Amino acid sequence: MDKLKIRGGKRLEGKIFISGAKNAALPLICASLLTDEPVILTNMPMLSDVSSMNKLLLQLGTTIEARDEIINNNACKNYTYSTPKLTGLIAPYDYVRKMRASYYVLGPLLAREGHVELSLPGGCAIGARPMDIHLSSLEQMGAKIEIKNGYVHADVNGRLKGTHLVFNIASVGATCNILMAATLAEGETIIENAAREPEIGDLANMLNSMGAKISGIGTSVLKVQGVEKLHGTTHKVITDRIEAGSYAVAAAITRGRIELINAQASTLQTPIKILRKMGVHVEEYENSIVVDAVDCTLTGQDIMTDYYPGFPTDLQAQFLTLMLTANGASMVTETIFENRFMHVPELLRMGANINVHGHASAIVRGVDKLYGAPVMATDLRASFALVLAGLIAEGETIVNRIYHLDRGYEKLEQKLQAVGADIERIKETEEE
Ligand code: EPZ
C-alpha cells in the first residue's frame, strides 16, 4: 500500500486548482441510469471513488467513454455514460462494501426498471450509517422492500407513486436517492427536511436539464412533478467545496497564502467565518478564494458540525488539526456521525493536546510544536488531517494506508508540491 512521506516546516504559497466535487459526481453518475440517452459529465475528478462507481455501472450495462479535457487551466476528465439497455440490476456486496455511495443506483434502477437488488452497505469507520430513510421513503412511494441475506430486494409494479415525505434527518444520501426516484414517479413528490448541500442542488439542476421538474432547489422542501421519460444532457460538475476547505486549512496551518482556483466561496461561508474569527485573512472572488495567514497569530474557536449551511462534518478533522496551532482552547463538537474523531489518537502520537469527551466532543489546546511520526489513515477526511499535521510537524511524517486519501483528493501530493510542500508518495514497490 502506498504511503506519503512529509517533511514539515514549509510555508505553503501559490495556487491550487480545485477539482470537481466527489460528492456531486457520485450521484450524478447514477442519475445517468435514469435515461436511455447519453449523459456527458465534464469537470469530473480523477478519484478512485469515481472509478469504483464507473465499474459498477459497467456491471449494469452502461458504456462509458472517457476523454481528457482542460477546464479553467485544469486537466480533468469528461465521461459519456450511455445505458440504452440495463443488462443487470444487482449492486453486489463487493462493490457496496468498498464504497457505500454505490447505493445511489437504488433510486434510478427502481424508477426505471421496477426492480433492484442492492447489498446493504454495512457499517463504516465513522458510524453505523444506516439507510432506513432511503428504504422507508421508497416504501411510501409504493415499493416493496425486502431484506434477504444482506441484500435489499426492491420491487414496484408499474411506476413509483409521488408522495409527501418528511425526513426525520436531513440526509444527503436519502435526498439524492429519493430525488432521482421521484423524477420518474407518477404524480408529485414532496421531500420535507431535505438536505440542502450544494451537491444536491447540482444533482437537481442536472435532472432538470434532463427533463425533470424539480422546484425548491437549495431549500429544505423539494417538489418533484414526475415525468414519463428523461433525456440525455451535458453537465459540468460543481467544484469540490470540501477539497477547497481542506486546502484552505493547509494555507492557514502553515501560515502561508494559497489562491484556491475555481473554489466557490458561496458554498463555504461557515468555514470562512471560522477562519476569519481565528485571525486568517480570506478574500472571496467570483471563481476563487485567497487564504492568507502569513505572520498571523491564530486564536482557537469552537466548532459544531451541522447540516448545510452549518459547519460541514467533512471539514471537522481538518479544522480540529488547525486548532492545534492556535492560541487557547477550542471545543469541537461532532453532531452528524457517531465516531468521527479517529484522527485524534494519531494526532496525539504527534504531540497534540486533545481530550475527547464521549463520542461527540473534543477539547483542543494549542501546542508549540508537533513531532513527525508514522501515522495511520482511517477515513478520508481524518487522513487529510494527518497530512496537515505532517506539514507543520518537526521532522518526518509517514502517512500509511493513503488509499483512503485517493478516494477523495485528486493529485494530492502534486497539488501540495506545487505550493512548496515537501511531500512525496512512496509506492509500495519502491519499499520492497
Ligand atoms: C454524505 O454521506 C457524504 N457522502 C459524506 O461525505 C458526508 O459526511 C455526509 O453526506 C454528511 O454531509 C457522499 O456524499 C458520498 P447522510 P451520507 O445520509 O449521505 C444518518 C466524505 O468524506 N442517516 O447525510 O451517508 C447517518 O447515519 C463523506 O466525503 C440515517 O440514520 O450522509 C448520519 O448519522 C463521509 N438513516 C446522518 O444521518 C439514513 O437513512 C447524516 O448522514 C441516512 C442517514
XYZ file of N, CA and C and ligand atoms in Angstrom, residues 22-24 26-27 49 100-101 103-104 126-135 168-174 195 197 241-242 307 313-314 335-338 340 379-381, ligand 1:
170
model
N -16.405 15.318 -5.514
C -16.656 13.861 -5.409
C -18.117 13.612 -5.051
N -18.626 14.361 -4.073
C -19.969 14.065 -3.560
C -21.093 14.600 -4.435
N -20.687 15.268 -5.531
C -21.661 15.589 -6.592
C -21.514 14.548 -7.698
N -20.623 11.436 -7.730
C -21.127 10.078 -7.486
C -22.634 9.967 -7.750
N -23.490 10.838 -7.200
C -24.914 10.728 -7.572
C -25.180 11.099 -9.019
N -12.939 6.716 -6.074
C -14.392 6.509 -5.901
C -15.132 6.632 -7.234
N -19.908 2.876 -0.139
C -21.320 2.886 0.222
C -22.145 3.734 -0.747
N -21.533 4.698 -1.411
C -22.296 5.547 -2.349
C -22.810 4.731 -3.531
N -24.959 2.822 -3.279
C -26.406 2.707 -3.067
C -27.187 3.774 -3.834
N -26.484 4.676 -4.510
C -27.188 5.663 -5.332
C -27.807 5.040 -6.581
N -16.762 5.613 10.286
C -17.210 6.817 11.009
C -18.574 6.632 11.662
N -19.234 5.489 11.392
C -20.519 5.303 12.076
C -21.356 4.226 11.400
N -22.512 3.946 12.009
C -23.383 2.866 11.505
C -23.917 3.208 10.116
N -24.267 4.456 9.922
C -24.731 4.980 8.627
C -25.788 4.055 7.995
N -26.912 3.837 8.683
C -27.977 3.003 8.099
C -28.599 3.698 6.891
N -29.475 2.982 6.184
C -30.166 3.631 5.058
C -31.684 3.483 5.220
N -32.128 3.538 6.480
C -33.570 3.356 6.760
C -34.423 4.441 6.098
N -33.921 5.658 6.013
C -34.731 6.745 5.416
C -34.906 6.491 3.914
N -33.808 6.024 3.271
C -33.904 5.702 1.836
C -35.040 4.678 1.637
N -34.986 3.602 2.445
C -35.887 2.456 2.212
C -37.324 2.775 2.595
N -36.861 12.465 8.863
C -36.555 12.795 10.269
C -35.127 13.306 10.423
N -34.283 13.020 9.392
C -32.900 13.545 9.386
C -32.676 14.131 7.989
N -32.035 15.268 7.910
C -31.781 15.884 6.591
C -30.641 15.139 5.912
N -30.921 13.893 5.530
C -29.890 13.005 4.986
C -29.537 13.364 3.550
N -28.223 13.551 3.292
C -27.753 13.845 1.928
C -28.079 12.659 1.015
N -27.685 11.480 1.440
C -27.863 10.292 0.594
C -29.306 10.011 0.294
N -30.143 10.096 1.320
C -31.571 9.806 1.102
C -32.191 10.865 0.194
N -32.006 17.539 2.572
C -30.671 18.118 2.784
C -30.471 19.245 1.767
N -27.266 20.506 0.910
C -25.873 20.594 0.443
C -25.829 21.016 -1.033
N -16.248 21.726 -2.623
C -16.091 22.673 -1.506
C -15.276 22.071 -0.362
N -15.311 20.730 -0.225
C -14.567 20.102 0.867
C -13.084 20.054 0.529
N -25.888 20.225 9.626
C -26.281 20.073 8.226
C -26.063 21.399 7.506
N -19.422 18.494 8.470
C -18.714 17.418 9.179
C -17.473 16.989 8.410
N -17.486 17.134 7.099
C -16.331 16.706 6.277
C -15.132 17.634 6.413
N -21.786 16.414 15.444
C -23.202 16.067 15.673
C -23.750 15.137 14.593
N -23.015 14.905 13.514
C -23.582 14.153 12.386
C -23.273 12.662 12.481
N -22.005 12.324 12.755
C -21.617 10.913 12.826
C -21.168 10.579 14.234
N -21.312 9.302 14.604
C -21.046 8.914 15.995
C -19.596 8.562 16.270
N -16.369 10.074 14.660
C -15.589 10.802 13.669
C -14.417 11.559 14.308
N -10.170 7.204 7.864
C -11.188 7.550 6.879
C -10.682 8.745 6.077
N -11.362 9.041 5.018
C -10.898 10.026 4.038
C -10.493 11.351 4.653
N -11.349 11.935 5.439
C -11.091 13.308 5.926
C -10.104 13.273 7.108
C -22.846 12.157 2.606
O -22.903 10.919 3.279
C -21.392 12.332 2.176
N -21.014 11.259 1.263
C -20.476 12.314 3.405
O -19.150 12.594 2.958
C -20.911 13.435 4.344
O -20.132 13.373 5.513
C -22.395 13.270 4.698
O -23.183 13.235 3.479
C -22.905 14.419 5.561
O -22.716 15.616 4.902
C -21.354 11.369 -0.037
O -21.972 12.338 -0.452
C -20.914 10.266 -0.950
P -26.182 11.445 5.475
P -24.360 10.278 3.626
O -27.168 10.485 4.889
O -25.304 10.579 2.543
C -27.815 9.227 9.315
C -16.867 12.213 2.672
O -15.921 12.268 3.474
N -28.719 8.510 8.407
O -26.438 12.915 5.340
O -24.155 8.873 4.037
C -26.357 8.850 9.116
O -26.031 7.707 9.841
C -18.165 11.560 3.090
O -16.857 12.683 1.503
C -29.673 7.655 8.939
O -29.769 7.495 10.148
O -24.733 11.154 4.917
C -25.641 10.077 9.638
O -25.529 9.979 11.048
C -18.095 10.995 4.515
N -30.515 6.982 8.095
C -26.588 11.223 9.285
O -27.865 10.614 9.006
C -30.445 7.142 6.725
O -31.266 6.513 6.001
C -26.179 12.003 8.045
O -25.976 11.057 7.022
C -29.462 8.021 6.196
C -28.614 8.695 7.056
